[in-house]
Coordinates of C-alpha atoms in Angstrom, one line a residue:
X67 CA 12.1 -22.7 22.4
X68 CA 11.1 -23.7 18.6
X69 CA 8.3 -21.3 19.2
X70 CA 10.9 -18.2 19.2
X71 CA 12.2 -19.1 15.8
X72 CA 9.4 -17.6 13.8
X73 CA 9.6 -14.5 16.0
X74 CA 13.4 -13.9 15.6
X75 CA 13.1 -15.0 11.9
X76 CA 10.1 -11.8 11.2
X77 CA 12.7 -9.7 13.4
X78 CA 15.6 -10.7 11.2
X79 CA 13.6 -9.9 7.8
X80 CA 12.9 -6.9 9.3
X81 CA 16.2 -5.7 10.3
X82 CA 17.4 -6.9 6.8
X83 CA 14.4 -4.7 5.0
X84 CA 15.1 -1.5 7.0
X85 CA 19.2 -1.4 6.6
X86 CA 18.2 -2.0 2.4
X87 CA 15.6 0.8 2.1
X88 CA 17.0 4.5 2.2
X89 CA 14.2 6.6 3.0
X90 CA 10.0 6.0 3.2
X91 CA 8.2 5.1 -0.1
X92 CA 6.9 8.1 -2.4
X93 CA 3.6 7.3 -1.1
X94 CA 4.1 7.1 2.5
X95 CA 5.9 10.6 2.4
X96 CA 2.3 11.7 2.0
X97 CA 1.4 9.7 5.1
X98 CA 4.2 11.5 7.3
X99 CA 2.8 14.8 6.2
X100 CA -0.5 14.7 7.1
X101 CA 0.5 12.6 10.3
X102 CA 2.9 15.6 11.5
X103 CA 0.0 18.1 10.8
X104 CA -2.3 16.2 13.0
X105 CA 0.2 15.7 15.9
X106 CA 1.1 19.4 15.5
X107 CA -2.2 20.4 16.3
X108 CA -3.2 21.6 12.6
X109 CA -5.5 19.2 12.0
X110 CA -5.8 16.5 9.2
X111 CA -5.2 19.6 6.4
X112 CA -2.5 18.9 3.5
X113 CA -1.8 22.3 3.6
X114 CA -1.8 24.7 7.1
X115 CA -4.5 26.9 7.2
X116 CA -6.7 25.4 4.5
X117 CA -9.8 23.1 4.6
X118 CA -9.9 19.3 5.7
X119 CA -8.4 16.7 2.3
X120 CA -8.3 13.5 3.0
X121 CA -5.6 11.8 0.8
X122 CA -5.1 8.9 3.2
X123 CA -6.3 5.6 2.0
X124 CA -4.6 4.4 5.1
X125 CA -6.0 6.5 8.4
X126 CA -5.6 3.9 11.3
X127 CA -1.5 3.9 11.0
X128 CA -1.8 7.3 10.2
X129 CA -3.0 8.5 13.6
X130 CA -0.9 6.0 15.0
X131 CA 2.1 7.6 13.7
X132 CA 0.7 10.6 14.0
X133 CA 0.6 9.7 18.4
X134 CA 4.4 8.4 17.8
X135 CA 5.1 11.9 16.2
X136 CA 3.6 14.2 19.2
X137 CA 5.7 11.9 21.7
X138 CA 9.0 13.0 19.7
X139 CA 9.9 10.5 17.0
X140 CA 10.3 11.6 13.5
X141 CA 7.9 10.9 11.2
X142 CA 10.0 7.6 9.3
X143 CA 10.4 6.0 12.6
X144 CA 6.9 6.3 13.9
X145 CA 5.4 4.9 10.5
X146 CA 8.4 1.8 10.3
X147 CA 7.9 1.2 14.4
X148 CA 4.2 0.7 13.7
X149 CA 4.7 -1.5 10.6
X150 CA 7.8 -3.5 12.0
X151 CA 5.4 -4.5 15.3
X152 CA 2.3 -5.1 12.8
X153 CA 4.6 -7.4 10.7
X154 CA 6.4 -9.4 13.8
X155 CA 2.6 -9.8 15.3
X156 CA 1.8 -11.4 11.9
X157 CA 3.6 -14.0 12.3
X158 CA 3.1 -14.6 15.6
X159 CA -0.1 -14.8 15.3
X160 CA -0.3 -17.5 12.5
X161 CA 2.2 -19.9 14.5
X162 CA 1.0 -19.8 17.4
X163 CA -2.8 -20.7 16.4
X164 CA -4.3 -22.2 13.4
X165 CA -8.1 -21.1 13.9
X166 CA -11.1 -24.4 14.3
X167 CA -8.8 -26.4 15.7
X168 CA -7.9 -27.2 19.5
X169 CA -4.8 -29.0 18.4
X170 CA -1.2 -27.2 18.5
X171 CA -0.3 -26.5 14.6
X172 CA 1.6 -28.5 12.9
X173 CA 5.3 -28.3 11.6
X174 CA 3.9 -27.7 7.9
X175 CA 1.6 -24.5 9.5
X176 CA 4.4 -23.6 11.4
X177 CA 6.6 -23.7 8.5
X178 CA 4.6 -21.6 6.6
X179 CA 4.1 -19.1 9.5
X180 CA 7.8 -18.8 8.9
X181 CA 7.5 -18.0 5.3
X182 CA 4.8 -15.4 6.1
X183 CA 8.2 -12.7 6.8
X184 CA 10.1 -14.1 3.7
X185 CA 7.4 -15.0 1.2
X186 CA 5.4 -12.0 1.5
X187 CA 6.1 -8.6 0.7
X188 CA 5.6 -7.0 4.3
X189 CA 9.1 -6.3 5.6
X190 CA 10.0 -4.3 2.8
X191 CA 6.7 -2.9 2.8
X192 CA 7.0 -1.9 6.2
X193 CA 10.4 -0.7 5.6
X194 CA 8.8 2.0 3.7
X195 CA 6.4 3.0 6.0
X196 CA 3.4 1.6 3.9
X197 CA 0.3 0.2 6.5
X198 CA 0.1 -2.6 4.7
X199 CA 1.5 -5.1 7.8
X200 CA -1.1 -3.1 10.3
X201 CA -4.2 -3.9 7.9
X202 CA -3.0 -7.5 7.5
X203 CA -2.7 -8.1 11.4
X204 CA -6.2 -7.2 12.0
X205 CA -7.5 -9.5 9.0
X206 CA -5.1 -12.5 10.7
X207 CA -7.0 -11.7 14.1
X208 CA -10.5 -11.1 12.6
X209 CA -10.0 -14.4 11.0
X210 CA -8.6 -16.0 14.4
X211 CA -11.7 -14.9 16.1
X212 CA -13.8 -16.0 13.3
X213 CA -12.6 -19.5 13.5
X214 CA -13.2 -19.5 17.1
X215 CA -16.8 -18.3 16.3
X216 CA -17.2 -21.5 14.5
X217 CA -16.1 -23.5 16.9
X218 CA -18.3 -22.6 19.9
X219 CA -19.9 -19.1 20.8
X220 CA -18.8 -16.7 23.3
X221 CA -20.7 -13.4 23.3
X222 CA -17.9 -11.0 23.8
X223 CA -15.5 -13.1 20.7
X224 CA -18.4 -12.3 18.7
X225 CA -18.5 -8.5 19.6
X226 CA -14.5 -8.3 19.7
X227 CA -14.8 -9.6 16.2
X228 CA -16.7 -6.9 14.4
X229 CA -15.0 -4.1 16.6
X230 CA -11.9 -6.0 15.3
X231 CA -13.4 -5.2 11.7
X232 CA -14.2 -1.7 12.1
X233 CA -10.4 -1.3 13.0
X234 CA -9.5 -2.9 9.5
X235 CA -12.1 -0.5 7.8
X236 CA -10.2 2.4 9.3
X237 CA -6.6 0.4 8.1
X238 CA -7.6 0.3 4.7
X239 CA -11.5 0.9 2.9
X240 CA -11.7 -3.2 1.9
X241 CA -11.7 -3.7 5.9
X242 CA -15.4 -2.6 5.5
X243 CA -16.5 -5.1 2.6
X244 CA -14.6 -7.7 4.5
X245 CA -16.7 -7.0 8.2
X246 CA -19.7 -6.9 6.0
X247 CA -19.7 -9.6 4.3
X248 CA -18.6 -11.6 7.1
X249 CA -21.8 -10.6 8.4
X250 CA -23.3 -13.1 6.0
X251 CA -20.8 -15.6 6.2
X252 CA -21.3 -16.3 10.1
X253 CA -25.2 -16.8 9.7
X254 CA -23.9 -19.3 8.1
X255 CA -21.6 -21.0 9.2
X256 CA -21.6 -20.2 12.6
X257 CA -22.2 -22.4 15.7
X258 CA -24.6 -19.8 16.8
X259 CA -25.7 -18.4 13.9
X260 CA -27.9 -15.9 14.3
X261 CA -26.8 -14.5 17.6
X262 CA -23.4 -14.3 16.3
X263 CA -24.1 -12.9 13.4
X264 CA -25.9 -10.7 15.2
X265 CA -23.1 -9.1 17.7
X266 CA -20.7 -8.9 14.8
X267 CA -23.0 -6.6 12.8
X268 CA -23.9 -4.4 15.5
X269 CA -20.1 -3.8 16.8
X270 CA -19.3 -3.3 13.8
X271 CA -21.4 -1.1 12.1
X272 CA -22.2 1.3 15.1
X273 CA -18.5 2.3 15.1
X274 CA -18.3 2.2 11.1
X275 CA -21.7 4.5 11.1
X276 CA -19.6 7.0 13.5
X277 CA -17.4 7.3 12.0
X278 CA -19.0 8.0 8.4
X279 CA -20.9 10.9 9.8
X280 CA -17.8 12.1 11.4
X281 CA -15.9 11.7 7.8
X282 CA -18.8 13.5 6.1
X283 CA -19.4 16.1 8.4
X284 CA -15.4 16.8 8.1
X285 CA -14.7 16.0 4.5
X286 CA -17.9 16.3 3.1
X287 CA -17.5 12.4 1.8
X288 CA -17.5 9.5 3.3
X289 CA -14.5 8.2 0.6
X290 CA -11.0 9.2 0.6
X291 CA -9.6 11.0 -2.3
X292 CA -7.7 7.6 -3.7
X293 CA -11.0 6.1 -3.9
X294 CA -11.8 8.6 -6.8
X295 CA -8.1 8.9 -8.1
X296 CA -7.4 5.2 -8.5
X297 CA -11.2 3.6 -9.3
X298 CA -11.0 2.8 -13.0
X299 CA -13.4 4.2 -16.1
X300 CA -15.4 0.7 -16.3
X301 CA -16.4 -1.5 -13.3
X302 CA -14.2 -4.3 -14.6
X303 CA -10.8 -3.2 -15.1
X304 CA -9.2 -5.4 -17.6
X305 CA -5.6 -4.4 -17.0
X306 CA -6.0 -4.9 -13.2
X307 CA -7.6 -8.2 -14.4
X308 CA -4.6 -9.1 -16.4
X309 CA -2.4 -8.1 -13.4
X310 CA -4.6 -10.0 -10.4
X311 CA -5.0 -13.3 -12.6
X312 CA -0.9 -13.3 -13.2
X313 CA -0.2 -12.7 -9.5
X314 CA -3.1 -15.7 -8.8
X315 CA -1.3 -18.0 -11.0
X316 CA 2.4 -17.2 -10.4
X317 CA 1.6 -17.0 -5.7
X318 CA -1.5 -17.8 -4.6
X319 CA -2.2 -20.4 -6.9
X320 CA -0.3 -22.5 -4.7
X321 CA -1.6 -22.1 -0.9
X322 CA -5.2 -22.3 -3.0
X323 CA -4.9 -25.5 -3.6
X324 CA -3.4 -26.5 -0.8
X325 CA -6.7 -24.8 1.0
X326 CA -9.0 -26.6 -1.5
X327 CA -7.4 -30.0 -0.5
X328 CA -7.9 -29.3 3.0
X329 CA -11.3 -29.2 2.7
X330 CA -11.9 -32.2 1.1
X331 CA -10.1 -34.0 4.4
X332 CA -11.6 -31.5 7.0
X333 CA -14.1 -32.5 9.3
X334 CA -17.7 -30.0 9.3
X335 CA -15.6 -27.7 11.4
X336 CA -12.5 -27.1 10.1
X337 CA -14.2 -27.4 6.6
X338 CA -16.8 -24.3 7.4
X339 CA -13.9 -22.5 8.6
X340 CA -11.4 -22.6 5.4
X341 CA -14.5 -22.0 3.3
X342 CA -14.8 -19.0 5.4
X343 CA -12.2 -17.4 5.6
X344 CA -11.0 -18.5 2.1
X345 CA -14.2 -17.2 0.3
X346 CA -14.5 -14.0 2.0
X347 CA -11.3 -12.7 3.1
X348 CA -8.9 -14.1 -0.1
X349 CA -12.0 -14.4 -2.8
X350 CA -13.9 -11.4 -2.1
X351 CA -11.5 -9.2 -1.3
X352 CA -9.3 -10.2 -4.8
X353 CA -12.1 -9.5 -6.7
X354 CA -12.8 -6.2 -5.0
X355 CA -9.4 -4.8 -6.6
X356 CA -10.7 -5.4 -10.1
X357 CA -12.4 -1.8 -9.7
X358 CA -9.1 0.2 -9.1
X359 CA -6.2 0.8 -11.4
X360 CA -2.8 -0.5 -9.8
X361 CA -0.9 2.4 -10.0
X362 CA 1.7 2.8 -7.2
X363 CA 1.1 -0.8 -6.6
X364 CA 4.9 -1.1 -4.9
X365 CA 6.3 -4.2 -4.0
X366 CA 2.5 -6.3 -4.8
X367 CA 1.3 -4.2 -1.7
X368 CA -2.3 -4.2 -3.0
X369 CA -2.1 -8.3 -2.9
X370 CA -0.3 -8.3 -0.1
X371 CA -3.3 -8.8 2.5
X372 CA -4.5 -11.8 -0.2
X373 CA -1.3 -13.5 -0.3
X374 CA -1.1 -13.4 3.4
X375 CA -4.4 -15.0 4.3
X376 CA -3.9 -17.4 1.5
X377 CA -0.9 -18.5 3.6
X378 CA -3.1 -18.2 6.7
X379 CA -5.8 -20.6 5.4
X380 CA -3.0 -23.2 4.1
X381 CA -1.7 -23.1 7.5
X382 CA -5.3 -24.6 8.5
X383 CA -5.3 -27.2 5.8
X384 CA -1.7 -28.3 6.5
X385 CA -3.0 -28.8 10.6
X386 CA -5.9 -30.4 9.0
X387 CA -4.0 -32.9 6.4
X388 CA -1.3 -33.6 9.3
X389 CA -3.8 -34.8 12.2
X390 CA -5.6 -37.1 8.9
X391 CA -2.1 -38.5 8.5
X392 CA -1.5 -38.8 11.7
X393 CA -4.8 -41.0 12.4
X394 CA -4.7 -43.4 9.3
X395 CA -0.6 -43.6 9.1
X396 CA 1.2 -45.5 11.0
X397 CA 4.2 -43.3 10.5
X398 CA 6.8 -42.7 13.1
X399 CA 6.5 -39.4 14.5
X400 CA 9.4 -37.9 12.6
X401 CA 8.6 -39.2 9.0
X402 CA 4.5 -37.3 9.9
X403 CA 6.0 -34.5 10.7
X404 CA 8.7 -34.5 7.3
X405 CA 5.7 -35.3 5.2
X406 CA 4.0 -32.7 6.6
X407 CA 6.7 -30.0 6.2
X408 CA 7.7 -31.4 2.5
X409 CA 4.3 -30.6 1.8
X410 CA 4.4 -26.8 2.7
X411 CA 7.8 -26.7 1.0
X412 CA 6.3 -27.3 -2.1
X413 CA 3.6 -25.3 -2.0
X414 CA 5.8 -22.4 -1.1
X415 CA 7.8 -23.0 -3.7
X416 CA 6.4 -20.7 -6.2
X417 CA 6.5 -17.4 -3.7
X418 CA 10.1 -18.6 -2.3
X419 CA 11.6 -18.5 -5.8
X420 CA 9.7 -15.3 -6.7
X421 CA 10.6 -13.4 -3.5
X422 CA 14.3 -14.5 -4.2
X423 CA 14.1 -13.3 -8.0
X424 CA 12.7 -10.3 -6.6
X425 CA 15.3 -9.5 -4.4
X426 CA 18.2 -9.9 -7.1
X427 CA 16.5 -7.8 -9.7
X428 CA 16.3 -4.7 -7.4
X429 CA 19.2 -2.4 -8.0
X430 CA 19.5 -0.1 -4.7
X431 CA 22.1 2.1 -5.9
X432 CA 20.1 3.1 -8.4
X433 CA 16.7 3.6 -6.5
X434 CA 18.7 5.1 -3.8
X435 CA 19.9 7.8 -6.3
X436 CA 16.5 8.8 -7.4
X437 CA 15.8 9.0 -3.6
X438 CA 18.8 11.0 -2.7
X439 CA 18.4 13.6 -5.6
X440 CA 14.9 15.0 -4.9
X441 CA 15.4 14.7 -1.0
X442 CA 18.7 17.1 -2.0
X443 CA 16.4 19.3 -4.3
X444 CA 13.4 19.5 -1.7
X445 CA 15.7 20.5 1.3
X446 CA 17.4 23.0 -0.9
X447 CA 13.7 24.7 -2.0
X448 CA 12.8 24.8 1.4
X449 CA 15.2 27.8 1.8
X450 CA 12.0 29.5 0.2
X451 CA 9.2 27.9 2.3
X452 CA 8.4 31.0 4.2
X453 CA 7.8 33.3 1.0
X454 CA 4.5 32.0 0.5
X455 CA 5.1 29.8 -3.1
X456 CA 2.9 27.2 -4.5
X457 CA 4.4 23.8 -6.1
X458 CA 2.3 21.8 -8.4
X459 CA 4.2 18.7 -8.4
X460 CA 2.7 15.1 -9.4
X461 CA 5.5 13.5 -7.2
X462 CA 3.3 14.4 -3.8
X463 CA 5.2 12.5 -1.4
X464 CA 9.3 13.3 -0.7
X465 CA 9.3 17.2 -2.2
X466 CA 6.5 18.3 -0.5
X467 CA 7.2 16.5 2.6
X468 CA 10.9 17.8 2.6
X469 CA 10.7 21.0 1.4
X470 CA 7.3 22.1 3.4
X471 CA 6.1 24.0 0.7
X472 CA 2.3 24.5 -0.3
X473 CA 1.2 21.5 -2.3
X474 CA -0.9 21.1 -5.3
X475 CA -1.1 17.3 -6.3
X476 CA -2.4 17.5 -10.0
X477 CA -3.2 13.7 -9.6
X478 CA -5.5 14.4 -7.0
X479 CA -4.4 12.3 -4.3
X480 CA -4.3 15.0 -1.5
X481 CA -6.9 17.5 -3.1
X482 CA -10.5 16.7 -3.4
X483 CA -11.7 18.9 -6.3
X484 CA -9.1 17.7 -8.7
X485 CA -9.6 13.7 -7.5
X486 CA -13.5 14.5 -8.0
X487 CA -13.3 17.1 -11.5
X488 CA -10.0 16.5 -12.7
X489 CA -7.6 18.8 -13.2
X490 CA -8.7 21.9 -15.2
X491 CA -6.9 25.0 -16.1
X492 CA -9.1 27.4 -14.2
X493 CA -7.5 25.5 -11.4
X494 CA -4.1 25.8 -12.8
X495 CA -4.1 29.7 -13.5
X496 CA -6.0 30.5 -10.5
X497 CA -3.0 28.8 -8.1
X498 CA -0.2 30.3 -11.1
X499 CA 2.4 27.9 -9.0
X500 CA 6.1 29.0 -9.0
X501 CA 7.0 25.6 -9.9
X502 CA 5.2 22.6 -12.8
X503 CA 6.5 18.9 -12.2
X504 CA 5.0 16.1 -13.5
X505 CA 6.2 12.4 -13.8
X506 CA 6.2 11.2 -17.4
X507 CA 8.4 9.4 -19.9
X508 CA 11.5 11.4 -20.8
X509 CA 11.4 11.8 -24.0
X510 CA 14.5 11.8 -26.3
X511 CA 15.5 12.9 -29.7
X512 CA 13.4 10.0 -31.9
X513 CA 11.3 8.6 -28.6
X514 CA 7.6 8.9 -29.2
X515 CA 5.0 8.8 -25.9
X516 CA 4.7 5.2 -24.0
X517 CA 0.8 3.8 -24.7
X518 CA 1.3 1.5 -21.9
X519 CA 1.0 4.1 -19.0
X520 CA -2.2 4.2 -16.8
X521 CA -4.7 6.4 -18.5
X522 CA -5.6 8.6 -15.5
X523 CA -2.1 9.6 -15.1
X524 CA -1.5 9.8 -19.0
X525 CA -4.5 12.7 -18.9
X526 CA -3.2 14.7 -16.0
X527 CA 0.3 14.7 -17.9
X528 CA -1.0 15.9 -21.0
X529 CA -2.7 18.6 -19.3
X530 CA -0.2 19.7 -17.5
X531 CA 2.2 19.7 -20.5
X532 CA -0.3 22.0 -22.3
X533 CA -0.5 24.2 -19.4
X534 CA 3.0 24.7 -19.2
X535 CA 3.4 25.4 -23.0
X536 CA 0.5 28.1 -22.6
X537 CA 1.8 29.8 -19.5
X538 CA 4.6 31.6 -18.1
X539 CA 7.0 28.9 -17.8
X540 CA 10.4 27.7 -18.4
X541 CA 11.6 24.3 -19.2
X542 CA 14.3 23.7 -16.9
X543 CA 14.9 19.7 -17.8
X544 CA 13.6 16.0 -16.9
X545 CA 15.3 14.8 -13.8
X546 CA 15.4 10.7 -14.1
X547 CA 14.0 8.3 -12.1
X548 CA 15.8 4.6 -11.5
X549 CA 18.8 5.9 -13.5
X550 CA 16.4 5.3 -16.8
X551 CA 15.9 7.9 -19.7
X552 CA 12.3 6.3 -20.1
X553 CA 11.6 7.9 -17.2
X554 CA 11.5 11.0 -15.7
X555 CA 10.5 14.0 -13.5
X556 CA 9.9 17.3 -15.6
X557 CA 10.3 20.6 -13.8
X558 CA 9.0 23.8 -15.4
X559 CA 9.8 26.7 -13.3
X560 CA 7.4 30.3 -13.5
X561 CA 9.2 32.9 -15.6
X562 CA 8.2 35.9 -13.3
X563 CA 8.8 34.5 -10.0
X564 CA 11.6 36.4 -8.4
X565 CA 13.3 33.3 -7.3
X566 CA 13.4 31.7 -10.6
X567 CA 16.7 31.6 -11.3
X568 CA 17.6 30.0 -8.2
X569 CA 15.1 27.7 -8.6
X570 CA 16.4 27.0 -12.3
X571 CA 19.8 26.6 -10.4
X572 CA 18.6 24.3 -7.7
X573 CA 17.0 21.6 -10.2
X574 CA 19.7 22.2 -13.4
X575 CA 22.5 19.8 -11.5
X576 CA 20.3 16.9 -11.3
X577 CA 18.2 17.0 -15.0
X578 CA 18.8 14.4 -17.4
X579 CA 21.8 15.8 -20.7
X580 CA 20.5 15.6 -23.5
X581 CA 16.4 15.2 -22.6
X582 CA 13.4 17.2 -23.7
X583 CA 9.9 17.3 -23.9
X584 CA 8.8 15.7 -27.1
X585 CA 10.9 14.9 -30.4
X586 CA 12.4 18.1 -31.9
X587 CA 9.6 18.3 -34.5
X588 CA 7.1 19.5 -31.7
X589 CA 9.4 21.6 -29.7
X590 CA 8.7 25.4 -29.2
X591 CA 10.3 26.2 -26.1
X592 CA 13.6 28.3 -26.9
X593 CA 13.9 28.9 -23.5
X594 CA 16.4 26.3 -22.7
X595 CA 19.2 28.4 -23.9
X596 CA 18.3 30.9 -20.6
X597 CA 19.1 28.1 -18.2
X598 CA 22.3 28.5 -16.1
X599 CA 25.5 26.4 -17.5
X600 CA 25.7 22.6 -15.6
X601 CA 28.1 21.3 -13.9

């Protein structure tokens, strides 16, 4: 019966996540799109008719949602179903086994399976649709099986495991530096090393090698587009540095040295496997996000998968701290098993109170208004779907998604020229979009430009804005985001397009009073006095 208390508790924080979150994230709007192409029969394409782009750093729940979608969901159900399950296995999965041990876990890993649902960001991640809970359930049960492999050898654990890794590589592009490296780590540490090590590599990287060739022969690359969009200018990313060594200190910090006391109590077993799967699937794969930038990085997601094998490995070294007590104490039952959970108390401390300050500082009626607005602008464009127009709109997710338009994402995210080249204005004049939108600060009368946006998106922004001021376009207003001036969605709308005077008239209603494009020394656009009258 106590083992149906995690499982209801994941349901619960689940339930709670979906009924607060309005619609899927930005992001995973992209997602739905290319998963209702695929299930349609029109292939992985961003836009019908046009040549393979893959702008999905996260395929696996893609095609999975894309399988919901051909059965009859809707797109925001498939990709939450898939998550919601992915999450709920999570837990299960860390309290029902704490891997190189043959003992039942004890009430401190227990406890912290518990806190996997309420500690870590995954329900309202999966709320949004993100993939994030489907990646971290295969690392939980690569690093089950690992364990296992540690313990004693059986042929088809060792195979399962790097077919299990293959299907993390397809989750999310770190799943392939993890089963690789893991390669290393079993030779050894294994109890067979070389044989395991062995059967790993090869069920792993036969699929893997598959599916590269297939990914070249269809994309022409074996990366996604995000992998060029989001990889910083230098190797070593000090801002994503600065970012990482925060989030170390403020939540891992914690379960890391509860692991690192673990070890020094663990016998050779239990020790190899902490040092396993602390090293190579919390070290290895932190380090490896030093290379990106962290836009979009919603709710932590990026450290997500750290923070939950952080809490994974603790569970271990709590099992392994509570059986030392156990044999040198001479504790009644019930005071072991308090020290025991005292002790993952504290160290969850840290994440409780941070997931609890997180909550309180979101405000949903003003995120749910930013949502609200461009669903209400997309589905009134998409009265014009049919007539053949082009939007060039940095916000790639909920208006194109909504609004089925053809979609030009001047980031780069869903467009493989742009992610590799940049954006250049050959591009720009050869598409002549009917409608400009870009995501920048909205700039008011004696507000100069933010220096503290990513650099990457900063560029595409200024190039945009110059295109705009070149070109045959209208200013039609900044549209906030989050209910804050200092940000904004600015729509420019092509002065010979038939239509643009509805258009003008479908974005005028939501724009920002009293916002413009730079301080009034720089403006030259006159054409603000051509827009219709707001209500």
């Amino acid at each position: 019966m106590l083992n149906l208390i995690p499982l209801l508790l994941a349901v619960g924080a689940m339930v709670a996540a979906i009924r607060q979150m309005p619609d899927l994230a930005e992001d995973t709007f992209i997602i739905a799109r290319y998963a209702t192409h695929v299930a349609n029969g029109d292939g992985y394409v961003w836009n019908i008719g046009e040549p393979p782009s893959d702008g999905v750093t996260e395929l696996l729940p893609m095609l999975l949602a894309a399988g919901l979608i051909r059965l009859g969901l809707d797109p925001r159900t498939a990709l939450v179903a898939i998550a919601t399950v992915a999450t709920v296995c999570v837990t299960i999965i860390v309290s029902r086994r704490v891997p190189g041990s043959s003992r039942p876990p004890s009430p401190g890993a227990w406890l912290l399976a518990i806190l996997v649902p309420y500690c870590s960001s995954l329900p309202i991640l999966s709320a949004m649709g993100y993939g994030t809970a489907t990646y971290c359930l295969l690392l939980v049960a690569g690093g089950a099986v690992a364990g296992r492999l540690i313990e004693r050898f059986r042929w088809h654990e060792a195979a399962g495991l790097g077919l299990v890794m293959f299907l993390a590589g397809a989750a999310r592009p770190e799943g392939v530096l993890i089963g690789g490296t893991l390669v290393v780590g079993l030779l050894a540490v294994a109890r067979r090393p070389v044989l395991t090590s062995f059967l790993h590599g090869v069920c792993f990287a036969a699929p893997l090698a598959i599916y590269l060739w297939v990914r070249f022969r269809y994309f022409g690359d074996v990366f996604p587009n995000t992998y060029y969009v989001k990889r910083g200018a230098e190797w070593l990313n000090l801002a994503t540095l600065s970012d990482l060594g925060d989030y170390w200190s403020s939540t891992i910090a914690p379960f890391a040295l509860l692991i690192l006391l673990g070890v020094g109590f663990a016998d050779r077993i239990a020790r190899r496997t902490l040092a396993l799967i602390f090293v190579v699937f919390v070290v290895v794969q932190y380090a490896f996000l030093v290379r990106f930038e962290f836009i979009m990085n919603w709710y932590d997601r990026f450290e997500q998968p750290v923070l939950v094998m952080a809490m994974f490995s603790a569970g271990m070294a709590l099992d392994v701290l509570y059986a030392r007590i156990s044999e040198t104490a001479h504790l009644p039952v019930r005071a072991r098993r308090g020290l025991a959970a005292g002790i993952a108390a504290v160290m969850a401390a840290y994440p409780v109170l941070w997931t609890v300050r997180h909550a309180l500082t979101r405000d949903p009626n003003v995120q749910d208004k930013t949502v609200r607005e461009d669903r209400e602008i997309a589905e009134k464009l998409r009265d014009y779907a049919d007539r053949g127009y082009t939007m060039l709109v940095s916000e790639a997710g909920l208006v194109p998604f909504v609004s089925e338009w053809r979609h030009i994402d001047p980031y780069g995210l869903t467009d493989g020229a742009i992610a590799r080249h940049g954006l250049t204005f050959a591009r720009m004049e050869s598409e002549a979009p009917e409608i400009v939108m870009y995501h920048a600060p909205a700039y008011m009368t004696g507000v100069h430009q933010k220096k503290d946006w990513f650099p990457g998106w900063l560029r595409m922004t200024r190039t945009l804005r110059e295109f705009v001021e070149r070109a045959d376009y209208d200013f039609v207003g900044v549209v906030p985001r989050n209910g804050s001036a200092e940000s904004g969605e600015h729509y420019y709308v092509k002065r010979s397009c038939p239509d643009s005077d509805a258009f003008k008239s479908v974005i005028a209603p939501y724009v920002l009073s009293g916002a413009s494009i730079d301080p009034p020394q720089r403006q030259n656009h006159q054409n603000r006095n051509n827009l219709p009258d707001q209500p």
